[in-house]
Every structure is written in structure tokens, then in C-alpha cells.
Tab-separated table of C-alpha atoms and ligand atoms in Angstrom:
chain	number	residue	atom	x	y	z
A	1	UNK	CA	124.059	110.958	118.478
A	2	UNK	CA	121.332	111.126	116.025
A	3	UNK	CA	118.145	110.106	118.203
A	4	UNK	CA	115.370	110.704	115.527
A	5	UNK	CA	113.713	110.990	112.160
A	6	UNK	CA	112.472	114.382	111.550
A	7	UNK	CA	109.474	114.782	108.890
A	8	UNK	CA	107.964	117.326	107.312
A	9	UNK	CA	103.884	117.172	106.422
A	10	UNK	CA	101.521	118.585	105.576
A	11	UNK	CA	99.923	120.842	108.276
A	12	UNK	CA	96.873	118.858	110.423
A	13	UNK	CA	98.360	115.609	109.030
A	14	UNK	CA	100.653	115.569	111.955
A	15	UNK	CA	98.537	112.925	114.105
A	16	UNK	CA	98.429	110.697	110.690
A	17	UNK	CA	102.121	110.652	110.340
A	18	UNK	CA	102.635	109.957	114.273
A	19	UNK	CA	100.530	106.884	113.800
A	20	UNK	CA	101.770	105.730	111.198
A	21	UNK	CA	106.316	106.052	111.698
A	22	UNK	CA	104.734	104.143	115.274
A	23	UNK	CA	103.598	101.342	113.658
A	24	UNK	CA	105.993	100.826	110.789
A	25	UNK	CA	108.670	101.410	113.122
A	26	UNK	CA	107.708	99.130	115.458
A	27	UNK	CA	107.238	96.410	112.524
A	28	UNK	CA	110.522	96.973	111.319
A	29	UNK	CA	112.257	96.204	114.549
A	30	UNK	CA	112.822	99.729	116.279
A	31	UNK	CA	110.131	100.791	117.994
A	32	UNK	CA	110.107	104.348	119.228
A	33	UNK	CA	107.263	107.234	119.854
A	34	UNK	CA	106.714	110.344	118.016
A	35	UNK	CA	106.038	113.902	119.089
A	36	UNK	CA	103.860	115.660	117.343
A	37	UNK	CA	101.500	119.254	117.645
A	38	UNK	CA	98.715	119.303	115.502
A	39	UNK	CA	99.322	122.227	112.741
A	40	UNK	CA	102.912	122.013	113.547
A	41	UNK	CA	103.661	120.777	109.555
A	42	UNK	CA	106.425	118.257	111.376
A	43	UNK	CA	106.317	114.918	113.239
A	44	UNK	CA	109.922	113.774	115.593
A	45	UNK	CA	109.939	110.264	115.614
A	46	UNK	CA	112.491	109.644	118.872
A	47	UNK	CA	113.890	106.422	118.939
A	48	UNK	CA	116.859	105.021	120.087
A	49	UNK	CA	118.716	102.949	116.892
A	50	UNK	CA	117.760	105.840	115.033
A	51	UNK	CA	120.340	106.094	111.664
A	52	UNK	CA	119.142	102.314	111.283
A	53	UNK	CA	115.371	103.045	111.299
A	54	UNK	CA	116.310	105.458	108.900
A	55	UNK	CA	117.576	102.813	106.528
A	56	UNK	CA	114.522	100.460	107.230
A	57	UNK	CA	112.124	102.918	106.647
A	58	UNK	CA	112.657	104.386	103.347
A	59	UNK	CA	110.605	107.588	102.148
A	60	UNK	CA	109.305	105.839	99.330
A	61	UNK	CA	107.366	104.017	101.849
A	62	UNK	CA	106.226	106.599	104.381
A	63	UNK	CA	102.708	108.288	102.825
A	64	UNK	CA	101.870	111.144	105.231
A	65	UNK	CA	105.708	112.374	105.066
A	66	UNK	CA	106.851	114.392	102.448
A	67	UNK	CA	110.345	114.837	103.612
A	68	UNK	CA	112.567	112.220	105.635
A	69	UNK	CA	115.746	113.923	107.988
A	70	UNK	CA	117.907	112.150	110.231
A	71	UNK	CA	118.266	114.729	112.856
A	72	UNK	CA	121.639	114.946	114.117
A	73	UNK	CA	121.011	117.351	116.809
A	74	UNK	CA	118.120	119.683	119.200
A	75	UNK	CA	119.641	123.117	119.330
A	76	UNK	CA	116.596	125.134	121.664
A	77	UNK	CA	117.364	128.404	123.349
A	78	UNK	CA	119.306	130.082	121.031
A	79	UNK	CA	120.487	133.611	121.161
A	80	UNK	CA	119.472	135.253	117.926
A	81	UNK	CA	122.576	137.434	118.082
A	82	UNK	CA	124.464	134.107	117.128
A	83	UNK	CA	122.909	130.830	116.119
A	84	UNK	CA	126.083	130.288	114.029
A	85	UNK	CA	128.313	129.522	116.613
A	86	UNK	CA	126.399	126.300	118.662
A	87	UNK	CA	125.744	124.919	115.035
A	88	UNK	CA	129.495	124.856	114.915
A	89	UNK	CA	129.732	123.439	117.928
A	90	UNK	CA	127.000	120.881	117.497
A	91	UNK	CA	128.910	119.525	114.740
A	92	UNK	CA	132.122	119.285	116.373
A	93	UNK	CA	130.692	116.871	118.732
A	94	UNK	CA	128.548	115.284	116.411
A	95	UNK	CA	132.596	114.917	114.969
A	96	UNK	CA	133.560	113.417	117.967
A	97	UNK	CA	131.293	111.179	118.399
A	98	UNK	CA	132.318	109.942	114.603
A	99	UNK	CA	128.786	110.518	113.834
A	100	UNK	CA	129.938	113.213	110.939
A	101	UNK	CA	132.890	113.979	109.412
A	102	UNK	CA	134.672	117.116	107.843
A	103	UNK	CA	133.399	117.584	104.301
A	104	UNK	CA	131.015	115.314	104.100
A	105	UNK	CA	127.694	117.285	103.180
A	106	UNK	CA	127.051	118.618	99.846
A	107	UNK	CA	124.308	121.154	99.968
A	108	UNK	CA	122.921	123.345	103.193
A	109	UNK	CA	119.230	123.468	103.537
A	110	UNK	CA	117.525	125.682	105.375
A	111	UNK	CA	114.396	125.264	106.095
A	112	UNK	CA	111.089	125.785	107.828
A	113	UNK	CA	107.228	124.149	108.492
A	114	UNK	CA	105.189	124.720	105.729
A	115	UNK	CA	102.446	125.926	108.641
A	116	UNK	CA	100.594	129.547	109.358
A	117	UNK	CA	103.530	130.126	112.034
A	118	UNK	CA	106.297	128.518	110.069
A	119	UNK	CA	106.048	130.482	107.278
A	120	UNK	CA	106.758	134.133	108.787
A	121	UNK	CA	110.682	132.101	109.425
A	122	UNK	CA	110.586	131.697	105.548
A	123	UNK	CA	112.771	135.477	105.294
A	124	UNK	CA	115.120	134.888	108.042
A	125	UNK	CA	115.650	131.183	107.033
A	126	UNK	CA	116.701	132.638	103.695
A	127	UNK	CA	118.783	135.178	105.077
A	128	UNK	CA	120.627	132.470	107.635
A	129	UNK	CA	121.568	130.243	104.940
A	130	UNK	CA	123.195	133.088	102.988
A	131	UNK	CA	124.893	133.984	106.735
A	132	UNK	CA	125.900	129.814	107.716
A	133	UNK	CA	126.948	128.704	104.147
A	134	UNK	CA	130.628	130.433	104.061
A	135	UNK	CA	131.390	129.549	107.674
A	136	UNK	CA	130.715	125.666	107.006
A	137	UNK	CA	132.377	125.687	103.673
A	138	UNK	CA	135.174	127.968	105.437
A	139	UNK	CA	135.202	125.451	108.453
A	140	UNK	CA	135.013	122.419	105.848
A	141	UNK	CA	131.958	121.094	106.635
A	142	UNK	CA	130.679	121.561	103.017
A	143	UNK	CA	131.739	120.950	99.749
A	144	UNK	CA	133.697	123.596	97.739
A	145	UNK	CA	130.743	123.307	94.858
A	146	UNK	CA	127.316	122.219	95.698
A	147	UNK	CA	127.437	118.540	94.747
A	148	UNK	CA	124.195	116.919	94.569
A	149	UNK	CA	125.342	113.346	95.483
A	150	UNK	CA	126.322	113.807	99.073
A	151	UNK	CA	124.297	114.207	102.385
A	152	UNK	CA	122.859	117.509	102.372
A	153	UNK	CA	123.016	119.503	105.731
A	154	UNK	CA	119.677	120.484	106.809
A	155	UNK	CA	118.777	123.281	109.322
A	156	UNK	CA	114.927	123.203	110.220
A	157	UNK	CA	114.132	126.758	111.992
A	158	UNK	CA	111.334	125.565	114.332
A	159	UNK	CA	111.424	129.278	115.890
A	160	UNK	CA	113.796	131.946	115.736
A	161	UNK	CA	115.279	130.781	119.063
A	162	UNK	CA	114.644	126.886	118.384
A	163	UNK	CA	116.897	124.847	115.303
A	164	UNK	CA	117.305	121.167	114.246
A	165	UNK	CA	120.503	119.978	112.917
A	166	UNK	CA	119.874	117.253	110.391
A	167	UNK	CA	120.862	114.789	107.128
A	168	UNK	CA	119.731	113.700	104.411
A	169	UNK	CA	120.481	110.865	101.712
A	170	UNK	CA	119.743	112.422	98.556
A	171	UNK	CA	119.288	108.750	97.224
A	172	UNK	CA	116.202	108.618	100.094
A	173	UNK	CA	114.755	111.778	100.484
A	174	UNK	CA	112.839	114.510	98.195
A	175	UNK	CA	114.925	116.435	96.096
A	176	UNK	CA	112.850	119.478	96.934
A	177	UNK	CA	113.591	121.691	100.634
A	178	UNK	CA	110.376	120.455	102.488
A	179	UNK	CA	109.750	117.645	99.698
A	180	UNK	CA	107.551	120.965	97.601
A	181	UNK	CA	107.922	120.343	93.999
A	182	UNK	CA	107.708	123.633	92.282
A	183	UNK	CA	105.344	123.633	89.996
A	184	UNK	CA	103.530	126.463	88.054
A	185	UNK	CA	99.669	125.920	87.293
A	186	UNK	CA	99.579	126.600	83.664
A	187	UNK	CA	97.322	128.817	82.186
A	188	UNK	CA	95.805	125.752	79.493
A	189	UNK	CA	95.307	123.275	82.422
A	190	UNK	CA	90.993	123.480	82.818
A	191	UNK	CA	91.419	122.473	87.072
A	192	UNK	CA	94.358	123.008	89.052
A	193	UNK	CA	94.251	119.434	89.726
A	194	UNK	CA	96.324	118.998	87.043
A	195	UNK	CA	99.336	119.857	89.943
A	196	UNK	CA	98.193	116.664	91.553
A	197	UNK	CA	98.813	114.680	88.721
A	198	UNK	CA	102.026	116.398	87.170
A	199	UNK	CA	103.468	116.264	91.168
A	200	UNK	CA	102.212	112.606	91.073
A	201	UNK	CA	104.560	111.523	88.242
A	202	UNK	CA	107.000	113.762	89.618
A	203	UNK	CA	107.186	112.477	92.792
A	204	UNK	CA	106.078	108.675	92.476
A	205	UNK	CA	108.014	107.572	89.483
A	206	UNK	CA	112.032	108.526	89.083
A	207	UNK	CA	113.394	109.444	85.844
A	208	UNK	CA	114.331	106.050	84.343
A	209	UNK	CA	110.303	105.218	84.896
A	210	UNK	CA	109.389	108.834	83.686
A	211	UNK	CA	111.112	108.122	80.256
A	212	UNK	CA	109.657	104.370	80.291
A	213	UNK	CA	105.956	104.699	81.277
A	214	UNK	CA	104.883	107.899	79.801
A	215	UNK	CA	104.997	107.735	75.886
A	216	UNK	CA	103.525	109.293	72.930
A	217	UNK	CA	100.156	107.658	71.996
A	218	UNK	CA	99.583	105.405	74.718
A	219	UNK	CA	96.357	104.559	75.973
A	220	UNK	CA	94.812	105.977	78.962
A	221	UNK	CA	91.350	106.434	80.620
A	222	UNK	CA	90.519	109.034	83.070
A	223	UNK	CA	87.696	108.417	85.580
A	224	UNK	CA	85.936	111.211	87.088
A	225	UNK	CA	87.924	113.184	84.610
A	226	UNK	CA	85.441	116.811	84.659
A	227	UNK	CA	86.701	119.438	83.705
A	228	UNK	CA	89.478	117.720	82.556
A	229	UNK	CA	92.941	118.697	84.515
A	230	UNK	CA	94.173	115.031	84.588
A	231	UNK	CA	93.039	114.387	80.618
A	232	UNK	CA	94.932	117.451	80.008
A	233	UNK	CA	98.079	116.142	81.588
A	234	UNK	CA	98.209	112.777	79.896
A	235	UNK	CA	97.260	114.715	76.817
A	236	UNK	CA	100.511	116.618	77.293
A	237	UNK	CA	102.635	113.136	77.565
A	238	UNK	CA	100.720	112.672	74.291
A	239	UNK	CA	98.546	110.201	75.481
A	240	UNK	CA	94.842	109.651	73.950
A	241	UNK	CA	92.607	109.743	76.305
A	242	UNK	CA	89.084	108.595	77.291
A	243	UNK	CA	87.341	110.499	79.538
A	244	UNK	CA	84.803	109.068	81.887
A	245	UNK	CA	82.326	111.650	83.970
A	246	UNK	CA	78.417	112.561	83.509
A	247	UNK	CA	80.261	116.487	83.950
A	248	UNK	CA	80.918	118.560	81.391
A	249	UNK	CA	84.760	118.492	80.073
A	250	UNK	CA	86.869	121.611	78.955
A	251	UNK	CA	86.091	122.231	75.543
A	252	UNK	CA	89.764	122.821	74.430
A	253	UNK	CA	90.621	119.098	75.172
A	254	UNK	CA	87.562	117.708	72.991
A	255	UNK	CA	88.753	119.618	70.510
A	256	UNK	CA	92.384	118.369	70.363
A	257	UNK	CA	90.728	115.116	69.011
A	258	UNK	CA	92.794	113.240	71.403
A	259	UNK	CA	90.323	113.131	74.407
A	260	UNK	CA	87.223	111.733	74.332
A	261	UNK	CA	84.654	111.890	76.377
A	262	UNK	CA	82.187	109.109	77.725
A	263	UNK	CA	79.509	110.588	79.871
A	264	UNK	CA	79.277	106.992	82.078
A	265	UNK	CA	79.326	105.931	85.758
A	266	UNK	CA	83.055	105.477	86.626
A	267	UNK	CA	82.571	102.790	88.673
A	268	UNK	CA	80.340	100.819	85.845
A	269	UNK	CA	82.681	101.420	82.768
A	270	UNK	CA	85.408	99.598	81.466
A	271	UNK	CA	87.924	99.702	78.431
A	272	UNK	CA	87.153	97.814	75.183
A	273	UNK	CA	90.648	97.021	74.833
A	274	UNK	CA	93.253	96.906	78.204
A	275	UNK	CA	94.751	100.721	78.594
A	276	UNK	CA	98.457	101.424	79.270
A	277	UNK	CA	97.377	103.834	81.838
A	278	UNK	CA	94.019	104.450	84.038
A	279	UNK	CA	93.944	107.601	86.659
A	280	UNK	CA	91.396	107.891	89.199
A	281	UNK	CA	89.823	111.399	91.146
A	282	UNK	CA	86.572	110.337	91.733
A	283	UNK	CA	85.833	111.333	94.688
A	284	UNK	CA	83.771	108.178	96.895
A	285	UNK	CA	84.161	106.179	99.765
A	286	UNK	CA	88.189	105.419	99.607
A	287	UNK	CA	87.118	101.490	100.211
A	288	UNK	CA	85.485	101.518	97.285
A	289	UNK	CA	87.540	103.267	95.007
A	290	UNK	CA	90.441	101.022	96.420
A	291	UNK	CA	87.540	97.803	95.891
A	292	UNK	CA	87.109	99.121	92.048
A	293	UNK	CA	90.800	99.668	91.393
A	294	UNK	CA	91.696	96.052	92.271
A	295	UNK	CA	89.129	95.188	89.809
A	296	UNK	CA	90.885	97.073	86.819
A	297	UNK	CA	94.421	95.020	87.503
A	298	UNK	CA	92.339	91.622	88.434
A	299	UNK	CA	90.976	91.695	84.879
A	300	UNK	CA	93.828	93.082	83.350
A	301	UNK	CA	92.154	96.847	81.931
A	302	UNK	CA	95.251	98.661	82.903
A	303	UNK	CA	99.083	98.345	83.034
A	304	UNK	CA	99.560	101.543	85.278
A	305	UNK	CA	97.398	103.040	87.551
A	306	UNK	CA	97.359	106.673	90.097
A	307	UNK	CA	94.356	107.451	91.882
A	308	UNK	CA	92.560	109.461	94.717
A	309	UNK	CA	91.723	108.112	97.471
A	310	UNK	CA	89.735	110.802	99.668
A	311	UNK	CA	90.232	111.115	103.478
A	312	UNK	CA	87.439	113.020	104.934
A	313	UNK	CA	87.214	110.441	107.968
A	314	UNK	CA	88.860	110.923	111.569
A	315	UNK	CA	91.484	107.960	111.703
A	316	UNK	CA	92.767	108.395	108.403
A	317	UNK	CA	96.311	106.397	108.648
A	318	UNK	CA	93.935	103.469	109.525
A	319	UNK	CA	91.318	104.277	106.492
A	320	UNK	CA	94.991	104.311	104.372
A	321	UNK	CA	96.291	101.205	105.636
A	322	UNK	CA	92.981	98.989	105.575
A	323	UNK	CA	92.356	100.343	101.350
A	324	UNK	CA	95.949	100.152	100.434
A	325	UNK	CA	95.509	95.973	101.877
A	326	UNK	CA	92.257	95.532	100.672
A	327	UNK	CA	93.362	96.677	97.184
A	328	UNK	CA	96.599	94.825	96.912
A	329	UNK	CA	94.899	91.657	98.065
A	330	UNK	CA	91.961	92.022	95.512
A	331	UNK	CA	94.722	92.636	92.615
A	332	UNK	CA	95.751	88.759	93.195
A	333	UNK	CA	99.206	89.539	92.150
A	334	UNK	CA	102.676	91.465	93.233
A	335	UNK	CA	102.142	94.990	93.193
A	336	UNK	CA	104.445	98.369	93.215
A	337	UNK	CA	102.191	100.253	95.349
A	338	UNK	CA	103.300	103.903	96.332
A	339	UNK	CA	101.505	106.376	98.047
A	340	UNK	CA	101.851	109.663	99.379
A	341	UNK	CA	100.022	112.395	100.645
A	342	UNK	CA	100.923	115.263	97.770
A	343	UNK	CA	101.768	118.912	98.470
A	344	UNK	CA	98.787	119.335	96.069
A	345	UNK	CA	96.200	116.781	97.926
A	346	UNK	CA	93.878	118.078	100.746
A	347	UNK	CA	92.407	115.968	102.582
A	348	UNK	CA	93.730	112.874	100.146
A	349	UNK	CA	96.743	111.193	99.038
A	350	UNK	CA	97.726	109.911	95.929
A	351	UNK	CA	98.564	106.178	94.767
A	352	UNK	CA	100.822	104.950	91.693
A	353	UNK	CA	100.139	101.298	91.191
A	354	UNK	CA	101.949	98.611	89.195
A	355	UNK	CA	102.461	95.085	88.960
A	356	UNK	CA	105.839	94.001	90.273
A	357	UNK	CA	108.021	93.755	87.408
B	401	SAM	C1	87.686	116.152	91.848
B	401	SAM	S1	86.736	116.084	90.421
B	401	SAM	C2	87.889	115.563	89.230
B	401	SAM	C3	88.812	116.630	88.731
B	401	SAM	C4	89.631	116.173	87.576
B	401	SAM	N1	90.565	115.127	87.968
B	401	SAM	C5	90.411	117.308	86.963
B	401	SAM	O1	91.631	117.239	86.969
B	401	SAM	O2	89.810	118.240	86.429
B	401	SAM	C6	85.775	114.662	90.671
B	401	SAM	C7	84.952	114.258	89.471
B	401	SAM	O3	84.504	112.933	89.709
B	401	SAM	C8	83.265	112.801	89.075
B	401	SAM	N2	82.592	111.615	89.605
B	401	SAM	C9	82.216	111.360	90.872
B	401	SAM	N3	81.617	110.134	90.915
B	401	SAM	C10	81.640	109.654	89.670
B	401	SAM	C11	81.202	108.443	89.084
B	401	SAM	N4	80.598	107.502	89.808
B	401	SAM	N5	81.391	108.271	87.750
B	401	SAM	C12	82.014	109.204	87.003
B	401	SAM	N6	82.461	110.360	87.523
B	401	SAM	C13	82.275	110.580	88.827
B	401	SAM	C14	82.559	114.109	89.351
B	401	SAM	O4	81.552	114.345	88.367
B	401	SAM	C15	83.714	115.121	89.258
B	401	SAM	O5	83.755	115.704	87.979
């Protein structure tokens, strides 16, 4: 019987993520603990009503996870000579049980932490997928084809004697194995924060939004924009861009003609006319980056915002949860509000804000 959600995060955000599936799963009715080992890149949330905590808790919601599994089963003390067989065997009860059924997954994952010790299972977990992929499809547990649209099958090596059996919706979960965009840093971009941004539309808005939001010659302003990896990226939507930082900008984007720069205090400076987008890495005190951003959809400057907020403190679900409140009271209105801790953001995590439409 599924009896968790398994999530993958970032390594040493594993306390952050613990804290915070506790406390929105007690307020959404199914209360549970987590078990988590700092620098373990994973968090097990255990709780009994599991599959519906799944559906209450949504990834979109859930900032410190990059990846939401339903795990279906704990398969420890495996013999390396065959791990093939007790998968098989895990599923047939999981069959039993009704809790799966013949054909149902469309893809096998295999996967492992994105941690110093998870990584050296990155060649076998490669190798085992090529291995377990004809014996489900053979046994009919997957689909002839890959199709995209059904519950994948994931297998999370958490040691080469240790696996997780789990699911995932495709239409509530990261379309990337461990929710890691790939992304290249290109050789134009002036910082490789530019990843942050590019993963931030990526990941934040879906396609529909993508095609909607980010247009040729909108308006945008970039605070705390130096050297310019964010300007650059809008730039690239075709977006003109003002550029607010006292620090010197890339060259290259000045002379596009469709940056400018204004060498003002970010927290002082606001747009002659409202912008259709205004991004945010200045890096402050997350309260009062949260305290300005308010102020830019109070007053109407901006239709669309992402920023920064920085998380250098200890309890940093708690920082997140008091700024993300603070700011969406202080907008005085309904707000989108989605946040998430980025495979690209350190010791941060990203938010895309928007009034409610
Ligand atoms: C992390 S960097 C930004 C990197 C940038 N997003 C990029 O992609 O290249 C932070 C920037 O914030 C700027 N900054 C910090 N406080 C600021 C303020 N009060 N006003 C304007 N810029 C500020 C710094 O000068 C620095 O260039």
C-alpha cells in the first residue's frame, strides 16, 4: 500500500522540506512525519492516507521539493545479483492489493539523489533501466511505446542494495528525472544566473502561460540586474529592458539598444509607466525584498513578477512562509504565488507572482 510521498531536493535542504510536507500536511487533513538525513538530496514523508495527501498537496505548491513520488513500495536488502526479480514481485502485490494494475505506467525512471553519494549510482542506475525496461514491458507493466500521459514508474536507487518503487502523475510532477531541467549556460549569457531565470519560466509557468506572458516588446525592469544574466534573458523573449544596479552591466546588452541601464537604488526606483514584467535578484534581507515587492503590485508598476528571495538564515521554511504571507497580504489583492527552490538557486528560491486572473 503506498505509505508515503517521496521527494527529491536539493542536498542540505532536507530539514526545510521535512518542515515544511509536516505542516502542510497536517493543514490539509493528513498529518504524518517525515524522515529525513541531512545531505541525503530526499525527504519520505510517511503517512498513513498517503495517495490522498498526494492529491491535496500538489507540487506546484511544495517549494523545497523539486520532484513529488508516490512511493508504492521500500525494497532494502537487495542482492545485487538480482534486484529485478523483488521489483517484480513488489508489483504483483502492489497488483493484489488493486493498488496498480497491468499496463498502466508509461515511462520507467530510474533514478538517484542528486547528493556527493548519490551520484556515484548515476552509471549503474543507467545501466538498470536499460536491464528492468524489457522485463516490465515483457511482463506488461509498461506501455509498448513510451507514452507521456500515463503514470511513469519510478525506481529511486538509494544504494546499490536499497530501491524505492514509486509513481508519478505526469499532470503533477516535473517532467524532468529528479525535477533537473537541462539546460546549457550559453556562451552570450554575461552570469550564469541567467539558468535561474530561463529554469524559472521553465518551471513556474506551463506552456499555455509561456506563449501568453512572454512576448516580443514587452516591458520589463530588472532590479539588481549587474552584469546582466536576467536582462539578457528577457532580452532574448524580446523584451526591452531597464536595468536597475549602481554595477556595471555587460557591455553587449547596452549595445543591443534594448537594455538600458539606470545606475539607482533598487529598492528606491520605480517605473514611469506600469511594466508588463519586473524580476528581482537583489540580494537583501528576504523580508524586505518580499516588503518592496508587495509595493510594486499595491501600486500597480508590474503585471508579472519573479524574484530572489535569499536564505542565508537557519530556519529557512519559516523565513519562506512568514515573506511569502507578508507579501501576499501587502499586495491587497488575489495573488498566483509560486515558489520553488530551483536546481539553479543556492541558498534561495525563486517566486513567480501574479494577480489571480
Ligand atoms: C546576484 S547579483 C544579480 C545577478 C543578475 N541577476 C544577473 O543575472 O547577472 C545581485 C545584484 O544586486 C545588486 N544590488 C544589491 N542591492 C541593490 C540595491 N539596493 N539596488 C540596486 N542593486 C542592488 C548588486 O549590485 C548585484 O549586482
Amino acid at each position: 500500500m503506498p505509505d508515503a510521498l517521496f521527494c527529491w531536493c536539493r542536498a542540505g535542504f532536507e530539514p526545510e522540506l521535512a518542515a515544511e510536507l509536516t505542516e502542510r500536511a497536517a493543514l490539509a487533513g493528513h498529518p504524518g512525519y517525515a524522515r529525513a538525513e541531512r545531505g541525503n538530496g530526499y525527504v519520505e514523508f510517511i503517512a498513513s492516507g498517503a495517495r490522498a495527501l498526494a492529491m491535496a498537496l500538489p507540487l506546484e505548491r511544495i517549494v523545497f521539493a523539486r520532484q513529488k513520488l508516490l512511493r508504492l513500495a521500500d525494497l532494502p536488502g537487495l542482492n545485487p545479483s538480482d534486484r529485478i526479480t523483488p521489483i517484480m514481485q513488489a508489483l504483483d502485490a502492489l497488483k493484489e492489493q488493486g493498488e496498480v494494475a497491468p499496463g498502466m505506467f508509461g515511462e520507467l525512471w530510474v533514478e538517484h539523489p542528486d547528493s556527493d553519494d548519490g551520484k556515484t549510482l548515476a552509471g549503474l542506475s543507467r545501466s538498470f533501466a536499460n536491464a528492468l525496461r524489457p522485463s516490465l514491458r515483457k511482463a506488461g507493466w509498461l506501455s509498448a511505446k513510451d507514452d507521456p500521459r500515463r503514470p511513469r514508474l519510478h525506481v529511486a536507487f538509494l544504494g546499490g542494495h536499497h530501491v524505492v518503487l514509486a509513481t508519478s502523475d505526469p499532470r503533477d510532477s516535473s517532467p524532468w528525472p529528479l525535477g533537473i531541467p537541462r539546460l546549457r549556460m550559453h556562451a552570450e549569457a554575461p552570469s550564469r544566473s541567467a539558468l535561474k531565470l530561463e529554469e524559472a519560466f521553465m518551471t513556474l509557468l506551463d506552456e499555455r502561460e509561456r506563449g501568453l506572458l512572454l512576448r516580443d516588446n514587452m516591458q520589463a525592469a530588472d532590479l539588481g540586474a549587474a552584469p546582466g544574466g536576467w536582462s539578457w534573458v528577457l532580452m532574448r523573449q524580446g523584451m526591452l529592458v531597464t536595468a536597475v544596479d549602481n554595477g556595471p552591466m555587460r557591455e553587449q546588452l547596452l549595445d543591443s539598444g534594448r537594455v538600458e541601464h539606470v545606475r539607482a537604488d533598487g529598492f528606491q526606483w520605480q517605473p514611469r509607466r506600469p511594466v508588463d514584467w519586473m524580476v528581482c535578484d537583489m540580494v537583501e534581507q528576504p523580508r524586505k525584498v518580499a516588503d518592496r515587492m508587495a509595493t510594486w503590485f499595491r501600486e500597480g508598476w508590474c503585471k508579472q513578477a519573479v524574484f530572489n528571495l535569499k536564505l542565508p538564515m537557519k530556519k529557512r521554511w519559516e523565513e519562506t512562509r512568514i515573506c511569502l504571507e507578508a507579501f501576499e497580504l501587502q499586495t491587497h489583492r488575489p495573488m498566483t504565488i509560486r515558489a520553488r527552490q530551483l536546481y539553479h538557486d543556492r541558498e534561495e528560491i525563486t517566486v513567480l507572482a501574479m494577480p489571480s486572473r
